[in-house]
PDB file of C-alpha atoms and ligand atoms in Angstrom:
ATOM      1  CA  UNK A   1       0.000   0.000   0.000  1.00 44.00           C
ATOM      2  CA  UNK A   2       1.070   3.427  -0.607  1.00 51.00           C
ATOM      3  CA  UNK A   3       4.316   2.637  -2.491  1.00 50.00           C
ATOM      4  CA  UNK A   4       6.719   5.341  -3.946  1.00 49.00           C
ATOM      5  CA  UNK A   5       6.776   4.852  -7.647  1.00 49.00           C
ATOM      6  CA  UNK A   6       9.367   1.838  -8.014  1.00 48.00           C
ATOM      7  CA  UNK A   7      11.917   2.531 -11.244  1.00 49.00           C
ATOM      8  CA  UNK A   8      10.305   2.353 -14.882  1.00 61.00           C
ATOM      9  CA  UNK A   9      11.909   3.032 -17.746  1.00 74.00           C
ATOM     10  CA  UNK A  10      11.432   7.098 -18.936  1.00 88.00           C
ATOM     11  CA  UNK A  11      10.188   9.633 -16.409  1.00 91.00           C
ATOM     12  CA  UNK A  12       6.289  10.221 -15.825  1.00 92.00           C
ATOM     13  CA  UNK A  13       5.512  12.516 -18.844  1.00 94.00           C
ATOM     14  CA  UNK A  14       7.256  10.275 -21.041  1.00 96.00           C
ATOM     15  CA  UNK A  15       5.262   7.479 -20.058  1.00 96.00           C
ATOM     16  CA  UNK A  16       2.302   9.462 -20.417  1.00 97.00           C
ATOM     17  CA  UNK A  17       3.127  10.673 -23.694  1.00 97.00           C
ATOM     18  CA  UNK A  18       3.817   7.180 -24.991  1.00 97.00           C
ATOM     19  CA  UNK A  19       0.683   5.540 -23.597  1.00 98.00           C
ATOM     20  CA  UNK A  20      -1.469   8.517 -25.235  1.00 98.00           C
ATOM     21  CA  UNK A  21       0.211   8.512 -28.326  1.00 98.00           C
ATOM     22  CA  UNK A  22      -0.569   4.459 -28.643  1.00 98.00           C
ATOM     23  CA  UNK A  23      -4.055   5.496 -27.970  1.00 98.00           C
ATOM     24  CA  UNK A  24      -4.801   8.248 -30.540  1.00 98.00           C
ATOM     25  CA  UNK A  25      -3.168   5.774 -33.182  1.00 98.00           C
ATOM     26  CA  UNK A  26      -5.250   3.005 -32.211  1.00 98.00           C
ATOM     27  CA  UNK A  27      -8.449   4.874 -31.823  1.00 98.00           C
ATOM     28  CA  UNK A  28      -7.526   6.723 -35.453  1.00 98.00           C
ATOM     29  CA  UNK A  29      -7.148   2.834 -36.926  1.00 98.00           C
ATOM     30  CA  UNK A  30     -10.524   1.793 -35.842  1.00 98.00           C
ATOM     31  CA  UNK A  31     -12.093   5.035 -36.705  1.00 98.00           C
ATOM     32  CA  UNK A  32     -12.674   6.262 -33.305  1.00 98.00           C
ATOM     33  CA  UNK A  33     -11.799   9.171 -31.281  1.00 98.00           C
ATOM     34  CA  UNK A  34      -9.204   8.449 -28.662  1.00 98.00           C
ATOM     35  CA  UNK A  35     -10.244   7.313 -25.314  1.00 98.00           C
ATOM     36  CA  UNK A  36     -10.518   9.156 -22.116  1.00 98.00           C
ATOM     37  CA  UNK A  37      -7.024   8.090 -20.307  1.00 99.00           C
ATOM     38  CA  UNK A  38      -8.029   6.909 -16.770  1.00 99.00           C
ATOM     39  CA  UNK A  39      -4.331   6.699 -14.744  1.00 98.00           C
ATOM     40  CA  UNK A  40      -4.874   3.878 -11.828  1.00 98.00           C
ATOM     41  CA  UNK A  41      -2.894   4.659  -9.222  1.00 98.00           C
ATOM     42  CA  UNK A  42      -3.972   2.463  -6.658  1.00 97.00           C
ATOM     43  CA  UNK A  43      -0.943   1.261  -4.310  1.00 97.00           C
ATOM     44  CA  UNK A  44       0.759   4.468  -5.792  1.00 97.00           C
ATOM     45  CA  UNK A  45       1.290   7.387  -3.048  1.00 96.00           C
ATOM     46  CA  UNK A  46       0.790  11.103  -3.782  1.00 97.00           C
ATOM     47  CA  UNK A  47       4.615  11.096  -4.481  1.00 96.00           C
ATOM     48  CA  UNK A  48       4.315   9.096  -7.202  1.00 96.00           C
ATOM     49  CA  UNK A  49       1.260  10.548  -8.649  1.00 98.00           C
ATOM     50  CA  UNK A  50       2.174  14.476  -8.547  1.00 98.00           C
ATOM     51  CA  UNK A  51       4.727  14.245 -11.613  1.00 97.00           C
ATOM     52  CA  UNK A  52       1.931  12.860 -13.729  1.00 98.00           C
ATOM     53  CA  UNK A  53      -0.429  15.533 -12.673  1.00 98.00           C
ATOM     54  CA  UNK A  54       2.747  17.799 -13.633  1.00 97.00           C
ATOM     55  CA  UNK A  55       2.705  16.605 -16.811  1.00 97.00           C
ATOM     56  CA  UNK A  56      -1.399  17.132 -17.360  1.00 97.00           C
ATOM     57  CA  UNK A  57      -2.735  14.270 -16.487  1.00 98.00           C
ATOM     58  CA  UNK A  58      -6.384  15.127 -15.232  1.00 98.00           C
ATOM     59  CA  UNK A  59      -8.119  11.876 -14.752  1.00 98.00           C
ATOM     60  CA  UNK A  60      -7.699   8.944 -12.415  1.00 98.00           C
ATOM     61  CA  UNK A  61      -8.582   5.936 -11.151  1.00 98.00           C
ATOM     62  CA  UNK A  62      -8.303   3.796  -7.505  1.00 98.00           C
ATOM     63  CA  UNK A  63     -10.410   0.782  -6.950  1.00 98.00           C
ATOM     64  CA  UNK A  64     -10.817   1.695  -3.174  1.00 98.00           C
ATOM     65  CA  UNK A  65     -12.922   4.165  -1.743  1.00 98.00           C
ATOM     66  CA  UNK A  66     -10.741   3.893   1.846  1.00 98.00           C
ATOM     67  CA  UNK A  67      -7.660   4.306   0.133  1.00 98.00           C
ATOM     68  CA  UNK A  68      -9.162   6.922  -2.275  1.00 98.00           C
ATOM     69  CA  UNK A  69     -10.246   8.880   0.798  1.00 98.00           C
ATOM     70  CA  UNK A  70      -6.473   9.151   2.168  1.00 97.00           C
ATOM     71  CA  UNK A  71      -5.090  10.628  -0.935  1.00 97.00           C
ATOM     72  CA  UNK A  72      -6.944  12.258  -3.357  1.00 98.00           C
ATOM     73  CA  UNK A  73      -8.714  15.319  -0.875  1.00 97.00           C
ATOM     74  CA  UNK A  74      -5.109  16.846  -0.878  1.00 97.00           C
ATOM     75  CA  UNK A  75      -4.104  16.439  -3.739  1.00 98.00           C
ATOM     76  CA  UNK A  76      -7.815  17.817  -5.168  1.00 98.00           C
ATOM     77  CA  UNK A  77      -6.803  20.777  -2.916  1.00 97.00           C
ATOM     78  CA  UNK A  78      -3.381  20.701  -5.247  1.00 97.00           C
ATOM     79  CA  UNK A  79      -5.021  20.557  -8.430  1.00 98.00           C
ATOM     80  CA  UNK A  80      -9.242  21.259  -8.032  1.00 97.00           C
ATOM     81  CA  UNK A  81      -9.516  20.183 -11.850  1.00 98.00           C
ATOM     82  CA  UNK A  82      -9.062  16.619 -11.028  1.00 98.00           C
ATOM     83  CA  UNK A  83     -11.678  13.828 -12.207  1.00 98.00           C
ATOM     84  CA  UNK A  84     -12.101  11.005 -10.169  1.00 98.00           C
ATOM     85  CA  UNK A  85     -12.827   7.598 -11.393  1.00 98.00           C
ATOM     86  CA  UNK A  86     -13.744   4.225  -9.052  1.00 98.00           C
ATOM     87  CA  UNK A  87     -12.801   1.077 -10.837  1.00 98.00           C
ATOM     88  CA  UNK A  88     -13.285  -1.164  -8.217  1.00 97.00           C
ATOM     89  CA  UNK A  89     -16.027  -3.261  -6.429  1.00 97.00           C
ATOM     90  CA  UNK A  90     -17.622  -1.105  -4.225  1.00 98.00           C
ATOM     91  CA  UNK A  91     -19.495  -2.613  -1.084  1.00 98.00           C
ATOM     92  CA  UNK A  92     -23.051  -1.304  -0.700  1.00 98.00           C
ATOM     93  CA  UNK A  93     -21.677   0.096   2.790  1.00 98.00           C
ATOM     94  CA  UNK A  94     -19.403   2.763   1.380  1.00 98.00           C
ATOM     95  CA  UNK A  95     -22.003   4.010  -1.234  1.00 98.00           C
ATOM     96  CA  UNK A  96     -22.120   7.374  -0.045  1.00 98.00           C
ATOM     97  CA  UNK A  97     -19.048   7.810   0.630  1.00 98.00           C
ATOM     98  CA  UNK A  98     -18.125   6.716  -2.871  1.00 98.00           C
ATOM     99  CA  UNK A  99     -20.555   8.800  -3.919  1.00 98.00           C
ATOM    100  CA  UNK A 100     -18.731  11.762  -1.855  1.00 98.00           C
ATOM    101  CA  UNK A 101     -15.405  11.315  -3.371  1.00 98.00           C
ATOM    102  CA  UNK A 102     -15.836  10.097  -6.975  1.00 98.00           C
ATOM    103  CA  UNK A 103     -16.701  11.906 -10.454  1.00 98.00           C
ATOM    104  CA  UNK A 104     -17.404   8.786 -12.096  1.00 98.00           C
ATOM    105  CA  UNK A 105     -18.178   5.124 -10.692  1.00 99.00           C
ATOM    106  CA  UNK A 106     -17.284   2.147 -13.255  1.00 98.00           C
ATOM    107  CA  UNK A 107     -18.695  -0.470 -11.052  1.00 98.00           C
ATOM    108  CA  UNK A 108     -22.618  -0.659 -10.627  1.00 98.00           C
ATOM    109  CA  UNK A 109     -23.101  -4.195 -10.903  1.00 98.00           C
ATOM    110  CA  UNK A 110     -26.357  -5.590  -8.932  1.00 98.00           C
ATOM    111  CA  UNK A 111     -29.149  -4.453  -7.738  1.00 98.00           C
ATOM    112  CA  UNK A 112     -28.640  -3.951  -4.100  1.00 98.00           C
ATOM    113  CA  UNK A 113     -25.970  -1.089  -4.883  1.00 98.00           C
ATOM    114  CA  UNK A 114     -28.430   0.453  -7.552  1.00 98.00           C
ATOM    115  CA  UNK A 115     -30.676   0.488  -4.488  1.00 98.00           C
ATOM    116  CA  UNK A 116     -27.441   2.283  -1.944  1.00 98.00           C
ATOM    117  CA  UNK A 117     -26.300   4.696  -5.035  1.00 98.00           C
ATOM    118  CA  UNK A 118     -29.854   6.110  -5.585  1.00 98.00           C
ATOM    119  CA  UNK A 119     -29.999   6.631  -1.520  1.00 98.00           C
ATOM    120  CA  UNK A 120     -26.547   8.114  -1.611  1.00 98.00           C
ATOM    121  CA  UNK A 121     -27.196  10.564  -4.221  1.00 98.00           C
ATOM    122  CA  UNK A 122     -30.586  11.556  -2.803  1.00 98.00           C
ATOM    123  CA  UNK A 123     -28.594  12.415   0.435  1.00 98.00           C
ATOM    124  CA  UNK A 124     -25.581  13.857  -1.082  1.00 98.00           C
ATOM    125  CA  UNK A 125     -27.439  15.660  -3.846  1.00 98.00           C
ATOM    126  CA  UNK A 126     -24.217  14.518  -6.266  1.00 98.00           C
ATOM    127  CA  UNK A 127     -24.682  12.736  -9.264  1.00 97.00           C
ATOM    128  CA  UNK A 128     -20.943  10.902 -10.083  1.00 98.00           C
ATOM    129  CA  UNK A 129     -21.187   9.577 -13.974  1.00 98.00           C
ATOM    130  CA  UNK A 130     -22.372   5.318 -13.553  1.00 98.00           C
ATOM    131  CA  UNK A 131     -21.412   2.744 -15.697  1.00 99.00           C
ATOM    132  CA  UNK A 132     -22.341  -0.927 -14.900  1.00 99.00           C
ATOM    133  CA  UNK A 133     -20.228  -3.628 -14.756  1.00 98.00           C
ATOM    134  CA  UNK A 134     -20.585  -6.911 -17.219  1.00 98.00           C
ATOM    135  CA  UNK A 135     -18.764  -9.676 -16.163  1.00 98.00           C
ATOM    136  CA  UNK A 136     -18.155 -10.300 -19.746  1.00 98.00           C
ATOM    137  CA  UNK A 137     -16.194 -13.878 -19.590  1.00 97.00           C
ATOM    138  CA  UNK A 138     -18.885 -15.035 -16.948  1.00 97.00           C
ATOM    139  CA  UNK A 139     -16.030 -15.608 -14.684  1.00 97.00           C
ATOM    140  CA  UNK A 140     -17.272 -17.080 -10.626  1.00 93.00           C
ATOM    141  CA  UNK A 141     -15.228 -15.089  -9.067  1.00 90.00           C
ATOM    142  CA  UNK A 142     -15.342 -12.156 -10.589  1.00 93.00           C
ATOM    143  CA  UNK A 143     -17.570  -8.696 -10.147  1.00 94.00           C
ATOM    144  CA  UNK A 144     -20.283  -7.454 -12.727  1.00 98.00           C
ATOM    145  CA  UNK A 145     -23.230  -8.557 -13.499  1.00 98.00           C
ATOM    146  CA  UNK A 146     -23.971 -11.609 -15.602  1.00 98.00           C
ATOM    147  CA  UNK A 147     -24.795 -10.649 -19.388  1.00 98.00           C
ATOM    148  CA  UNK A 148     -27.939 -12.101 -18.750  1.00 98.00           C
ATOM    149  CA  UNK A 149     -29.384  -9.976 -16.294  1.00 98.00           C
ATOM    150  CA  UNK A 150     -28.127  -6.650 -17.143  1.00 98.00           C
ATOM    151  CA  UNK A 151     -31.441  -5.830 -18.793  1.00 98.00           C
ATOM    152  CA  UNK A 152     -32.809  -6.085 -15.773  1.00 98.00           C
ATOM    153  CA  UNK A 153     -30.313  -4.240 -14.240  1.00 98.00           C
ATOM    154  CA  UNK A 154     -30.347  -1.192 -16.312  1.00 98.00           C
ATOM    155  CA  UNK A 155     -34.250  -1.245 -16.140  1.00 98.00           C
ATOM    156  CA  UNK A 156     -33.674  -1.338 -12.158  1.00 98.00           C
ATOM    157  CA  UNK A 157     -31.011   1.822 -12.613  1.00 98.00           C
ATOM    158  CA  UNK A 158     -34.012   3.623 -14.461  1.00 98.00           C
ATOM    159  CA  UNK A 159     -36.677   3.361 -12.273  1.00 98.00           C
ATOM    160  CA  UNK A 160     -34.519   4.374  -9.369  1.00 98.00           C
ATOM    161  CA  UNK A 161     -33.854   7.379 -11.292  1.00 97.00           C
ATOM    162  CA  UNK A 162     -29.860   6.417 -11.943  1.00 98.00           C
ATOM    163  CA  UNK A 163     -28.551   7.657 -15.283  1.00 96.00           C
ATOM    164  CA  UNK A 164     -26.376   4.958 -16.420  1.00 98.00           C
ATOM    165  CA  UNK A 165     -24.074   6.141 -19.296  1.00 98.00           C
ATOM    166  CA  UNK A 166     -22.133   3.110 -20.560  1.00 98.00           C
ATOM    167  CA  UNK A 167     -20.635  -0.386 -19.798  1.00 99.00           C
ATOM    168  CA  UNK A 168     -17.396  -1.412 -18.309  1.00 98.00           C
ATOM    169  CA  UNK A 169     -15.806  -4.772 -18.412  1.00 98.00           C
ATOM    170  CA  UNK A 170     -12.176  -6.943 -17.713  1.00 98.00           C
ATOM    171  CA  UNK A 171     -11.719  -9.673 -19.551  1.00 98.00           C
ATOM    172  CA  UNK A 172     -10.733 -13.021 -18.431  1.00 97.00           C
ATOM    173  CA  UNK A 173      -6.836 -13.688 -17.606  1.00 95.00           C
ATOM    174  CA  UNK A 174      -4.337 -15.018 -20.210  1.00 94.00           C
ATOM    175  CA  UNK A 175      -6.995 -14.441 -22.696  1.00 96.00           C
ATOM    176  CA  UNK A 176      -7.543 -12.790 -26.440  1.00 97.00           C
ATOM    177  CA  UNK A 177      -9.405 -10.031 -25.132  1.00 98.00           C
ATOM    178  CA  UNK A 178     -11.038  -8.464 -28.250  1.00 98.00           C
ATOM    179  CA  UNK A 179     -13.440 -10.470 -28.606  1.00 98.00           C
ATOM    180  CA  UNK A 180     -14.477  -9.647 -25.182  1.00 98.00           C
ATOM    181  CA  UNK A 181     -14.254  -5.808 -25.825  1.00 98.00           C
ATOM    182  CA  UNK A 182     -16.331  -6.505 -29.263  1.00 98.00           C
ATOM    183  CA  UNK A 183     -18.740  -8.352 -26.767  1.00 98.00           C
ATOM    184  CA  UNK A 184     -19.327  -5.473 -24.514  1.00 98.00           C
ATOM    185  CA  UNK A 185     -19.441  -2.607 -27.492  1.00 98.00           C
ATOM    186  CA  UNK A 186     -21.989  -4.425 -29.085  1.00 98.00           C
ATOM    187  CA  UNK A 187     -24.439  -4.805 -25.814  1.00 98.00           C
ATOM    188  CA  UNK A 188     -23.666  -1.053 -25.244  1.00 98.00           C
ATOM    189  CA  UNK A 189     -24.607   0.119 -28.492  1.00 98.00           C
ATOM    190  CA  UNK A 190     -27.941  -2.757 -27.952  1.00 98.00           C
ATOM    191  CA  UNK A 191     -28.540  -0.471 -24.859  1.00 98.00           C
ATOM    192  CA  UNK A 192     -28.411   2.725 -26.313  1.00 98.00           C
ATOM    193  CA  UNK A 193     -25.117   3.373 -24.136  1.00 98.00           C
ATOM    194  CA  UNK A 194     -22.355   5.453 -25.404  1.00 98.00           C
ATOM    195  CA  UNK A 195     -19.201   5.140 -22.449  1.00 98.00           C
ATOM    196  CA  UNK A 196     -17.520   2.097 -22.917  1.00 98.00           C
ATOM    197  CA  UNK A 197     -14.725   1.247 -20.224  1.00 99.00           C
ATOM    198  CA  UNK A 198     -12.305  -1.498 -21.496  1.00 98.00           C
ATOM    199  CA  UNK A 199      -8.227  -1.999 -21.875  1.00 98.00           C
ATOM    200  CA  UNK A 200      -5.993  -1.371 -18.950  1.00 98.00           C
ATOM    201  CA  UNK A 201      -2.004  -1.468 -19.848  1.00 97.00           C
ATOM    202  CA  UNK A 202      -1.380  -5.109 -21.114  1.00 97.00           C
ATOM    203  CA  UNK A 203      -4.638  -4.047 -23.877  1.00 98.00           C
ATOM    204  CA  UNK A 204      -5.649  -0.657 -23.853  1.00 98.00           C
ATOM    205  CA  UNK A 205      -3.912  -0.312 -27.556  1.00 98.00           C
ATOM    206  CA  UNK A 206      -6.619  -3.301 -28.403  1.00 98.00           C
ATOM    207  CA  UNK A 207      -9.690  -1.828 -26.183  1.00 98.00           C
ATOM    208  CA  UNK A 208      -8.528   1.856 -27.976  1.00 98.00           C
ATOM    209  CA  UNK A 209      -9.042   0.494 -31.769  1.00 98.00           C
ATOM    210  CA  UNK A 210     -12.708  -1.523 -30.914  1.00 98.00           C
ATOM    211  CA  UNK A 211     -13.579   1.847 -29.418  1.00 98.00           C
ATOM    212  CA  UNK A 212     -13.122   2.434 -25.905  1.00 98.00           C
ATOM    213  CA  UNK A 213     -14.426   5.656 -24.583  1.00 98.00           C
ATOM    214  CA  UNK A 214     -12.318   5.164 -20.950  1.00 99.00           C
ATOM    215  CA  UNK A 215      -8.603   2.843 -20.683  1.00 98.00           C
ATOM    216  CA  UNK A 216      -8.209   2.139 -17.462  1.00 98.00           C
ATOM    217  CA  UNK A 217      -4.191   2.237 -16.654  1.00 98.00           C
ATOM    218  CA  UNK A 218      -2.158   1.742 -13.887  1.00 98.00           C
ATOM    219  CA  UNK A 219       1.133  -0.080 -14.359  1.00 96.00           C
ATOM    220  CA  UNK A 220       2.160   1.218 -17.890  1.00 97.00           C
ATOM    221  CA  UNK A 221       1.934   4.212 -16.354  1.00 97.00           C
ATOM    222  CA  UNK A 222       3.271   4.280 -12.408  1.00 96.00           C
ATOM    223  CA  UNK A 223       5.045   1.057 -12.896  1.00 92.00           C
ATOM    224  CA  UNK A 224       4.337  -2.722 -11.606  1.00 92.00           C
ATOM    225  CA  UNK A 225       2.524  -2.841  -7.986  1.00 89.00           C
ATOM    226  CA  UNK A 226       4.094  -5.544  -5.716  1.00 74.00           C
ATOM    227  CA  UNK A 227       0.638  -6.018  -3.889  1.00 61.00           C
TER     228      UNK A 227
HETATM  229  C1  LIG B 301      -5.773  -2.174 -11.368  1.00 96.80           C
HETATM  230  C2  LIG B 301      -6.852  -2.009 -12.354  1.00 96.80           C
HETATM  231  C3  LIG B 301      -6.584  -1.479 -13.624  1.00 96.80           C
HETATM  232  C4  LIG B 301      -5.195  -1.102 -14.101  1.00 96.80           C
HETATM  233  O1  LIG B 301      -4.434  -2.252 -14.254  1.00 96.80           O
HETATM  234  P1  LIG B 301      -2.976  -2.210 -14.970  1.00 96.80           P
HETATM  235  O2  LIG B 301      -2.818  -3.593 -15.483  1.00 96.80           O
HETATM  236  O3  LIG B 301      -2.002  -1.856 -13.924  1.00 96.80           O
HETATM  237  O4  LIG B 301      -3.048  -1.212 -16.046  1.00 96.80           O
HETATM  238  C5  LIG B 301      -7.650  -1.320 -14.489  1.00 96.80           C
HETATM  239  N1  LIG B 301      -8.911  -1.653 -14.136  1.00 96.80           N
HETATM  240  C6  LIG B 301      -9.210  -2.164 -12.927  1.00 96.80           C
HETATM  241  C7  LIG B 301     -10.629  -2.523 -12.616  1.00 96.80           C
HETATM  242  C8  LIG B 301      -8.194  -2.365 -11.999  1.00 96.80           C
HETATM  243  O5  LIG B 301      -8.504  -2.888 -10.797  1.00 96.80           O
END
């Protein structure tokens, strides 16, 4: 937890400028425009994550709200431009405060949270950006909702007044992941949803050129994570 930024090759803004130049050619070779670049810096201390705000990064992403809560009010203080972006499972328990802290949550993914977000942001009066979950490989252990019920889901979202905006998804481990990516696209654009969260460093070229609105990336950027 809270590691200084261990030694990658090239300093932050180089990084940076590599990762977003992969993106814009990927995006321009699918015919999209280039994704939203979501930095995850979970594990990553403010030290590490100031010389990437240096360099103009605006967005990023932590995948929890405890953790989240420790380090971003300062440096929001820092930098008040900042968007916020939860990428991780998110308890019904820390709704509100997840609703508190973060600009955008990629995580929605059943119905009891639907149920804690729409208290939350009745109570808060904030309304972060919502994207729901698939668990596109229909993995056992792993968060979203099943393909099968997200009609249901997003029907749920509705009626408790939640403006979903788009889908988010990882694919399975050690796998080809476009098809996955191709997967999700195609039950956003079913649902009349136009975010699409997909490709994190080992993909985000892939997720950029099947049209990704949001990469999520953490290691390609700050380095590997030893937790
Ligand atoms: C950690 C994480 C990422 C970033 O992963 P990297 O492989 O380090 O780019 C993206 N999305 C989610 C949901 C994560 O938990």
């Amino acid at each position: 937890m809270h590691l200084p930024a261990p030694a990658v090759a090239g300093t932050a803004a180089e990084r940076l400028a590599a990762v977003r130049a992969t993106l814009a050619r990927e995006a321009a070779a699918g015919g999209h425009a280039p994704p939203t670049l979501v930095a995850v810096s979970k594990t990553f201390d403010a030290e590490a994550i100031r010389p990437l705000i240096a360099a103009g990064q605006r967005h990023f992403g932590e995948n929890r709200v405890q953790e989240a809560e420790a380090k971003w009010p300062a440096l929001r203080l820092e930098t008040p431009d900042l968007t916020l972006h939860l990428v991780g499972q998110l308890q019904s328990n820390k709704a509100e405060a997840a609703v508190r802290l973060f600009d955008v949550i990629h995580s929605v993914d059943r119905p009891s949270l639907v149920q804690a977000l729409a208290k939350a942001m009745g109570r808060t009066g904030r309304q972060p950006g919502l994207l729901v979950q698939v668990n596109i490989g229909a993995e056992a252990q792993k968060g979203g909702v099943a393909i099968a019920d997200l009609p249901a889901l997003l029907a749920l979202a509705r009626d408790q007044g939640l403006h979903i905006t788009g889908l988010m998804c990882v694919p399975p481990v050690g796998r080809e992941p476009a098809p996955y990516f191709a997967l999700l696209a195609k039950l956003a654009r079913r649902h009349g949803l136009a975010a699409l969260s997909m490709g994190m460093s080992a993909d985000h070229d892939i997720a950029a050129r099947l049209g990704a609105t949001h990469v999520r990336v953490g290691s390609a950027l700050f380095g590997p994570r030893d937790v």
